[in-house]
Short mmCIF file of C-alpha atoms and ligand atoms in Angstrom, two decimals:
data_model
loop_
_atom_site.label_atom_id
_atom_site.label_comp_id
_atom_site.label_asym_id
_atom_site.label_seq_id
_atom_site.Cartn_x
_atom_site.Cartn_y
_atom_site.Cartn_z
CA MET W 1 10.04 173.72 39.22
CA LYS W 2 11.18 174.04 43.31
CA ILE W 3 12.25 170.93 44.83
CA GLY W 4 14.35 170.10 48.29
CA PHE W 5 15.98 166.54 48.06
CA ILE W 6 16.58 165.20 52.18
CA GLY W 7 19.50 161.74 51.42
CA LEU W 8 21.99 162.49 49.57
CA GLY W 9 23.50 158.80 50.37
CA ASN W 10 24.05 156.09 47.19
CA MET W 11 20.92 156.16 45.51
CA GLY W 12 19.76 159.96 46.38
CA ALA W 13 22.96 161.96 44.99
CA PRO W 14 22.22 160.98 41.55
CA MET W 15 18.52 160.78 41.59
CA ALA W 16 18.90 164.93 42.46
CA ALA W 17 21.52 165.20 39.70
CA ASN W 18 19.70 164.40 37.34
CA LEU W 19 16.95 166.14 38.52
CA ALA W 20 19.86 170.07 38.57
CA THR W 21 20.74 168.99 35.15
CA ALA W 22 17.54 168.05 33.32
CA GLY W 23 17.39 172.59 34.44
CA HIS W 24 14.95 171.90 37.86
CA ARG W 25 15.66 173.89 40.99
CA VAL W 26 17.34 171.56 43.70
CA THR W 27 17.65 172.18 47.31
CA GLY W 28 20.05 169.44 48.75
CA PHE W 29 20.29 168.44 52.51
CA ASP W 30 22.54 164.87 54.47
CA LEU W 31 23.51 164.88 57.73
CA VAL W 32 27.29 163.47 55.71
CA ALA W 33 26.70 163.53 52.61
CA GLU W 34 27.30 166.57 50.16
CA CYS W 35 25.39 168.39 47.81
CA PRO W 36 25.67 167.03 43.96
CA GLU W 37 27.57 169.43 41.33
CA GLY W 38 24.46 172.21 40.14
CA VAL W 39 22.72 171.23 43.55
CA SER W 40 22.78 173.64 46.53
CA GLN W 41 23.16 172.67 50.00
CA ALA W 42 20.31 173.80 53.00
CA ARG W 43 21.82 174.17 56.36
CA SER W 44 18.92 171.43 57.78
CA ALA W 45 15.82 169.46 56.46
CA ALA W 46 13.21 171.88 56.87
CA GLU W 47 15.31 174.65 55.16
CA ALA W 48 15.82 172.69 52.55
CA ALA W 49 12.18 171.17 52.27
CA GLY W 50 10.29 174.91 52.69
CA ASP W 51 8.63 177.27 49.42
CA ARG W 52 9.23 174.09 47.65
CA ASP W 53 6.91 172.25 45.01
CA VAL W 54 7.72 169.07 46.12
CA VAL W 55 10.13 167.65 48.43
CA ILE W 56 12.06 164.72 47.57
CA THR W 57 13.42 162.05 50.61
CA MET W 58 15.60 159.20 49.53
CA LEU W 59 16.44 157.56 53.97
CA PRO W 60 17.97 154.38 54.78
CA ASN W 61 15.05 153.58 57.17
CA GLY W 62 11.47 154.02 58.28
CA ALA W 63 11.97 155.07 62.02
CA ILE W 64 14.48 157.61 60.00
CA LEU W 65 11.83 158.66 58.23
CA ARG W 66 9.28 159.35 60.80
CA ARG W 67 11.08 161.56 62.23
CA VAL W 68 12.63 163.40 59.41
CA ALA W 69 9.00 164.31 58.42
CA ASP W 70 7.99 165.13 61.86
CA GLU W 71 10.62 168.21 61.08
CA ILE W 72 9.69 169.07 57.35
CA LEU W 73 6.17 168.18 56.54
CA PRO W 74 5.41 171.57 59.18
CA ALA W 75 7.95 173.85 57.18
CA MET W 76 6.83 172.87 53.83
CA ARG W 77 4.54 175.49 51.74
CA PRO W 78 0.42 174.26 52.07
CA GLY W 79 -0.66 172.25 48.37
CA ALA W 80 2.88 171.10 48.02
CA VAL W 81 3.72 167.52 47.99
CA LEU W 82 6.87 164.84 49.80
CA VAL W 83 7.53 161.99 47.61
CA ASP W 84 9.54 159.20 49.38
CA CYS W 85 11.39 157.16 47.51
CA SER W 86 13.23 155.60 50.41
CA THR W 87 12.17 151.29 50.38
CA VAL W 88 10.19 151.98 53.98
CA GLU W 89 7.72 150.11 56.63
CA VAL W 90 4.45 150.12 54.65
CA ASP W 91 2.48 151.61 57.90
CA ALA W 92 5.89 154.01 58.53
CA ALA W 93 4.20 155.67 55.25
CA ARG W 94 0.16 155.00 55.51
CA ASP W 95 0.59 157.00 58.44
CA VAL W 96 2.90 160.45 57.04
CA ALA W 97 1.03 160.62 54.95
CA GLY W 98 -1.71 160.35 57.60
CA ALA W 99 0.36 163.27 59.05
CA ALA W 100 1.24 165.17 55.30
CA GLU W 101 -3.25 164.85 54.33
CA ALA W 102 -3.52 166.42 58.30
CA ALA W 103 -0.86 169.74 57.17
CA GLY W 104 -2.89 170.05 53.91
CA LEU W 105 0.32 169.27 52.09
CA GLY W 106 -0.12 165.83 49.40
CA PHE W 107 2.07 162.63 49.45
CA LEU W 108 3.05 159.52 47.26
CA ASP W 109 5.56 156.44 49.00
CA ALA W 110 7.69 155.73 45.02
CA PRO W 111 10.11 153.41 45.72
CA VAL W 112 12.05 151.87 43.36
CA SER W 113 14.06 149.31 41.69
CA GLY W 114 16.82 149.95 39.59
CA GLY W 115 19.65 150.59 42.20
CA VAL W 116 23.27 152.56 41.94
CA GLY W 117 23.03 152.66 38.27
CA GLY W 118 19.54 152.90 37.16
CA ALA W 119 19.98 155.75 39.66
CA ALA W 120 22.63 157.13 37.85
CA ALA W 121 21.40 156.34 33.98
CA GLY W 122 17.74 157.93 35.10
CA THR W 123 16.55 154.90 34.45
CA LEU W 124 14.83 153.85 37.87
CA THR W 125 11.57 152.42 37.80
CA PHE W 126 9.04 153.70 40.55
CA MET W 127 6.13 152.28 42.49
CA VAL W 128 3.60 154.76 43.97
CA GLY W 129 1.26 155.20 46.45
CA GLY W 130 -0.61 158.30 46.46
CA SER W 131 -3.78 160.02 45.30
CA ASP W 132 -4.32 160.94 41.69
CA ALA W 133 -3.46 164.94 41.75
CA ALA W 134 0.14 164.17 43.57
CA PHE W 135 1.13 161.82 40.95
CA GLU W 136 0.06 164.20 38.53
CA THR W 137 2.48 166.61 39.89
CA ALA W 138 5.68 164.15 40.79
CA ARG W 139 4.88 163.01 36.81
CA PRO W 140 6.89 164.94 35.29
CA LEU W 141 10.13 164.27 37.82
CA PHE W 142 9.74 160.57 37.61
CA ASP W 143 10.57 160.71 34.46
CA ILE W 144 13.90 162.59 34.78
CA MET W 145 14.43 160.13 37.56
CA GLY W 146 13.25 157.03 36.09
CA GLN W 147 11.95 155.16 32.86
CA LYS W 148 8.49 154.26 34.26
CA ALA W 149 6.50 155.10 37.30
CA VAL W 150 3.56 152.64 38.43
CA HIS W 151 0.67 153.92 40.07
CA CYS W 152 0.00 151.08 42.18
CA GLY W 153 -2.63 153.03 44.00
CA GLY W 154 -3.47 154.75 47.44
CA ALA W 155 -0.56 155.79 50.53
CA GLY W 156 1.33 152.16 50.80
CA ASN W 157 0.90 151.07 47.86
CA GLY W 158 3.88 151.38 46.76
CA GLN W 159 6.32 150.05 49.43
CA ALA W 160 3.29 147.26 49.53
CA ALA W 161 4.85 146.33 45.35
CA LYS W 162 8.25 147.43 47.00
CA ILE W 163 8.03 144.27 49.27
CA CYS W 164 6.00 141.89 47.48
CA ASN W 165 8.66 142.74 44.41
CA ASN W 166 11.95 142.27 46.00
CA MET W 167 10.32 139.35 48.43
CA ILE W 168 9.59 137.04 44.52
CA LEU W 169 13.48 138.29 43.44
CA GLY W 170 15.32 136.92 47.09
CA VAL W 171 13.30 133.97 47.18
CA THR W 172 14.73 133.14 43.18
CA MET W 173 17.99 134.45 44.11
CA ILE W 174 18.14 131.77 46.07
CA ALA W 175 16.44 129.00 44.55
CA THR W 176 18.60 130.00 40.79
CA CYS W 177 21.53 129.74 43.37
CA GLU W 178 20.89 126.08 45.24
CA ALA W 179 19.62 124.67 41.87
CA PHE W 180 24.01 125.52 40.51
CA ALA W 181 24.76 124.00 43.26
CA LEU W 182 23.30 121.27 42.93
CA ALA W 183 24.24 121.08 39.09
CA ASP W 184 27.74 121.53 40.18
CA LYS W 185 27.28 117.81 42.09
CA LEU W 186 26.01 115.87 39.03
CA GLY W 187 28.29 116.90 37.47
CA LEU W 188 27.06 119.64 34.65
CA ASP W 189 28.12 122.44 33.53
CA ARG W 190 27.53 125.51 34.65
CA GLN W 191 27.42 126.69 30.90
CA ALA W 192 24.70 123.91 29.72
CA MET W 193 22.65 125.00 32.98
CA PHE W 194 22.44 128.15 32.07
CA ASP W 195 21.38 126.97 28.41
CA VAL W 196 18.98 125.17 29.17
CA VAL W 197 17.01 127.16 32.19
CA SER W 198 17.40 130.71 30.42
CA THR W 199 15.64 129.24 27.32
CA SER W 200 13.02 126.62 29.97
CA SER W 201 10.98 126.89 33.04
CA GLY W 202 13.08 127.70 35.35
CA TYR W 203 14.09 130.85 33.88
CA SER W 204 14.03 134.18 35.77
CA TRP W 205 15.71 137.60 35.37
CA THR W 206 17.73 136.39 38.60
CA MET W 207 19.02 133.58 36.13
CA ASN W 208 18.66 135.64 32.96
CA ALA W 209 19.58 139.06 33.07
CA TYR W 210 21.42 138.88 37.05
CA CYS W 211 23.08 134.92 37.02
CA PRO W 212 25.02 134.19 39.65
CA ALA W 213 28.14 132.18 38.44
CA PRO W 214 30.78 134.32 36.93
CA GLY W 215 31.57 134.39 33.22
CA ILE W 216 28.14 132.69 32.39
CA GLY W 217 25.46 135.06 30.80
CA PRO W 218 25.22 138.30 31.18
CA GLN W 219 28.10 140.41 32.67
CA SER W 220 26.49 140.51 36.31
CA PRO W 221 27.84 141.58 40.07
CA ALA W 222 30.00 137.85 39.64
CA ASP W 223 32.05 138.53 37.32
CA ASN W 224 33.23 141.42 39.59
CA GLY W 225 34.09 140.00 42.40
CA TYR W 226 30.77 139.83 43.76
CA LYS W 227 30.60 143.35 44.29
CA PRO W 228 26.75 145.07 44.92
CA GLY W 229 24.88 145.57 43.08
CA PHE W 230 22.62 145.58 45.26
CA ALA W 231 23.93 144.30 48.67
CA ALA W 232 23.22 140.97 50.46
CA ASP W 233 22.39 143.27 53.56
CA LEU W 234 20.20 145.67 51.62
CA MET W 235 18.26 142.23 49.68
CA LEU W 236 17.39 140.61 53.93
CA LYS W 237 15.91 144.15 54.45
CA ASP W 238 13.52 144.47 52.41
CA LEU W 239 12.77 140.73 53.29
CA ARG W 240 12.64 141.82 56.90
CA LEU W 241 9.89 144.48 55.49
CA SER W 242 8.32 141.59 53.72
CA GLN W 243 7.89 139.34 56.98
CA GLN W 244 7.16 142.03 58.89
CA ALA W 245 3.87 143.42 56.95
CA ALA W 246 3.39 139.53 56.33
CA GLU W 247 2.76 139.11 60.14
CA ALA W 248 0.41 142.18 60.25
CA ALA W 249 -1.30 141.40 57.09
CA ASP W 250 -1.85 137.84 58.91
CA ALA W 251 -0.77 136.53 55.08
CA ASP W 252 1.47 133.31 54.50
CA THR W 253 4.70 133.41 53.42
CA PRO W 254 6.50 130.05 53.71
CA MET W 255 8.97 131.09 51.29
CA GLY W 256 9.46 133.75 52.09
CA GLN W 257 10.36 133.41 55.68
CA ALA W 258 12.89 131.25 54.34
CA ALA W 259 14.79 133.90 52.14
CA MET W 260 14.64 136.03 54.55
CA ALA W 261 16.28 133.18 57.40
CA LEU W 262 18.33 132.41 55.10
CA TYR W 263 20.10 135.92 54.24
CA GLN W 264 20.11 136.87 57.96
CA ARG W 265 22.03 133.57 58.67
CA PHE W 266 24.03 134.67 55.19
CA VAL W 267 25.34 138.21 56.36
CA GLU W 268 25.59 138.27 59.83
CA GLU W 269 27.32 135.15 60.63
CA GLU W 270 28.49 133.67 57.22
CA GLY W 271 30.47 136.86 55.70
CA GLY W 272 27.54 137.98 53.31
CA ALA W 273 26.99 142.34 54.09
CA GLY W 274 28.63 144.11 51.96
CA ARG W 275 28.67 141.45 49.14
CA ASP W 276 26.39 141.28 46.64
CA PHE W 277 22.46 139.64 46.78
CA SER W 278 23.91 136.66 44.42
CA ALA W 279 26.30 135.91 46.31
CA MET W 280 24.68 132.92 47.75
CA LEU W 281 25.88 130.93 45.33
CA PRO W 282 29.42 130.66 46.40
CA ARG W 283 27.56 130.05 49.92
CA PHE W 284 26.03 127.09 48.18
CA GLU W 285 29.05 125.87 46.87
CA GLY W 286 30.07 122.67 48.13
CA ARG W 287 27.74 122.78 50.86
CA GLY W 288 26.59 119.72 52.19
CA ARG W 289 22.91 118.65 53.62
CA GLY W 290 24.09 119.06 57.30
P1 NAD K 301 22.86 155.01 52.10
O1 NAD K 301 23.03 154.77 52.87
O2 NAD K 301 23.66 155.16 50.49
O3 NAD K 301 21.87 156.53 51.43
C1 NAD K 301 21.70 156.91 52.45
C2 NAD K 301 21.39 158.77 53.23
O4 NAD K 301 20.66 159.19 53.76
C3 NAD K 301 23.01 159.07 53.28
O5 NAD K 301 23.52 159.50 53.57
C4 NAD K 301 22.63 159.76 55.12
O6 NAD K 301 23.36 160.06 55.13
C5 NAD K 301 21.58 160.00 54.93
N1 NAD K 301 20.60 160.73 56.19
C6 NAD K 301 20.08 158.71 57.60
N2 NAD K 301 20.24 160.36 57.95
C7 NAD K 301 19.18 161.68 57.62
C8 NAD K 301 18.93 162.50 57.91
N3 NAD K 301 17.54 162.76 59.36
N4 NAD K 301 18.53 163.55 57.44
C9 NAD K 301 19.32 163.73 55.89
N5 NAD K 301 20.13 162.79 55.32
C10 NAD K 301 20.03 162.14 56.20
O7 NAD K 301 21.31 154.63 51.24
P2 NAD K 301 20.84 154.17 49.72
O8 NAD K 301 21.72 153.12 48.60
O9 NAD K 301 20.81 155.94 48.72
O10 NAD K 301 19.63 154.19 49.73
C11 NAD K 301 18.74 154.50 50.00
C12 NAD K 301 16.72 153.97 50.19
O11 NAD K 301 16.78 153.84 48.75
C13 NAD K 301 16.59 152.86 51.38
O12 NAD K 301 15.65 152.83 51.95
C14 NAD K 301 17.35 151.86 50.29
O13 NAD K 301 16.42 150.89 50.97
C15 NAD K 301 16.73 152.08 48.96
N6 NAD K 301 17.16 152.04 48.28
C16 NAD K 301 18.73 151.10 47.58
C17 NAD K 301 19.11 150.12 46.55
C18 NAD K 301 20.26 150.51 46.07
O14 NAD K 301 20.84 149.61 45.54
N7 NAD K 301 21.35 151.21 47.39
C19 NAD K 301 18.28 150.31 45.41
C20 NAD K 301 16.29 150.46 45.93
C21 NAD K 301 16.11 151.04 46.59
#
């Protein structure tokens, strides 16, 4: 396929490189980043999007997606499909889907989980909203960039799945970290805590697969000085999106709200910016209730 790829940052560059390695003709554009090997350079987003079967965007946020969509939709070939893999507001995805449809184009919101490691290894999970036809067009590309693509329904449903998943992740990480910090104060050894919880009803992905305690459980960012991994700043972004969506939909999400407030304090006031989101454990360590 002829593919345009816009947004070649930490995630986009390895995803575009994997498509090129698999034999697709990939043309890339980024305001700052260089094209990875195998991807030819366009001079503008519109040039990257023109005359392609599929255009993929991997951008920082919804405001930028809206701006880029305004620029590229008029340049795209009728019948082509725009696949946005960024994490953005459900509303932004649905608005861009409407604009694409009006222009005779397909649109999928297809945010990912799996992080930079998954992008490089081609093992991302895609959560996809949009039509069956657009999903079938993009499916071979999801198979290259990832190990799983779940079609979640109509436009915006991929973003809905992503923010619900990450709201659970943020809440669960905090619960795991505060439990470790309590265990410390109760004199419980961290390895014993892991051995019990990871095989008991408190088990979770954050405990079993991404344990926030250094030296415990499988290798995780905690074993690498809390270098991300998945940065606390990105977790805060996703929790904000979840609370914005909850507000718009009038959904009661007290745990998501509390997790957002804690990550906001951690990132903005407590030195959490640029650290892995599991660095909540050293934040809780030694703190009292005051
Ligand atoms: P990044 O900041 O590394 O990359 C974004 C890229 O977009 C940058 O290179 C930037 O120059 C480029 N860009 C910005 N405006 C542009 C424009 N108008 N035209 C062209 N390029 C433009 O971010 P990332 O880590 O690659 O994340 C991308 C998206 O993926 C975000 O929405 C993020 O929430 C989501 N995501 C990230 C991770 C992760 O672990 N990094 C995991 C899952 C989802």
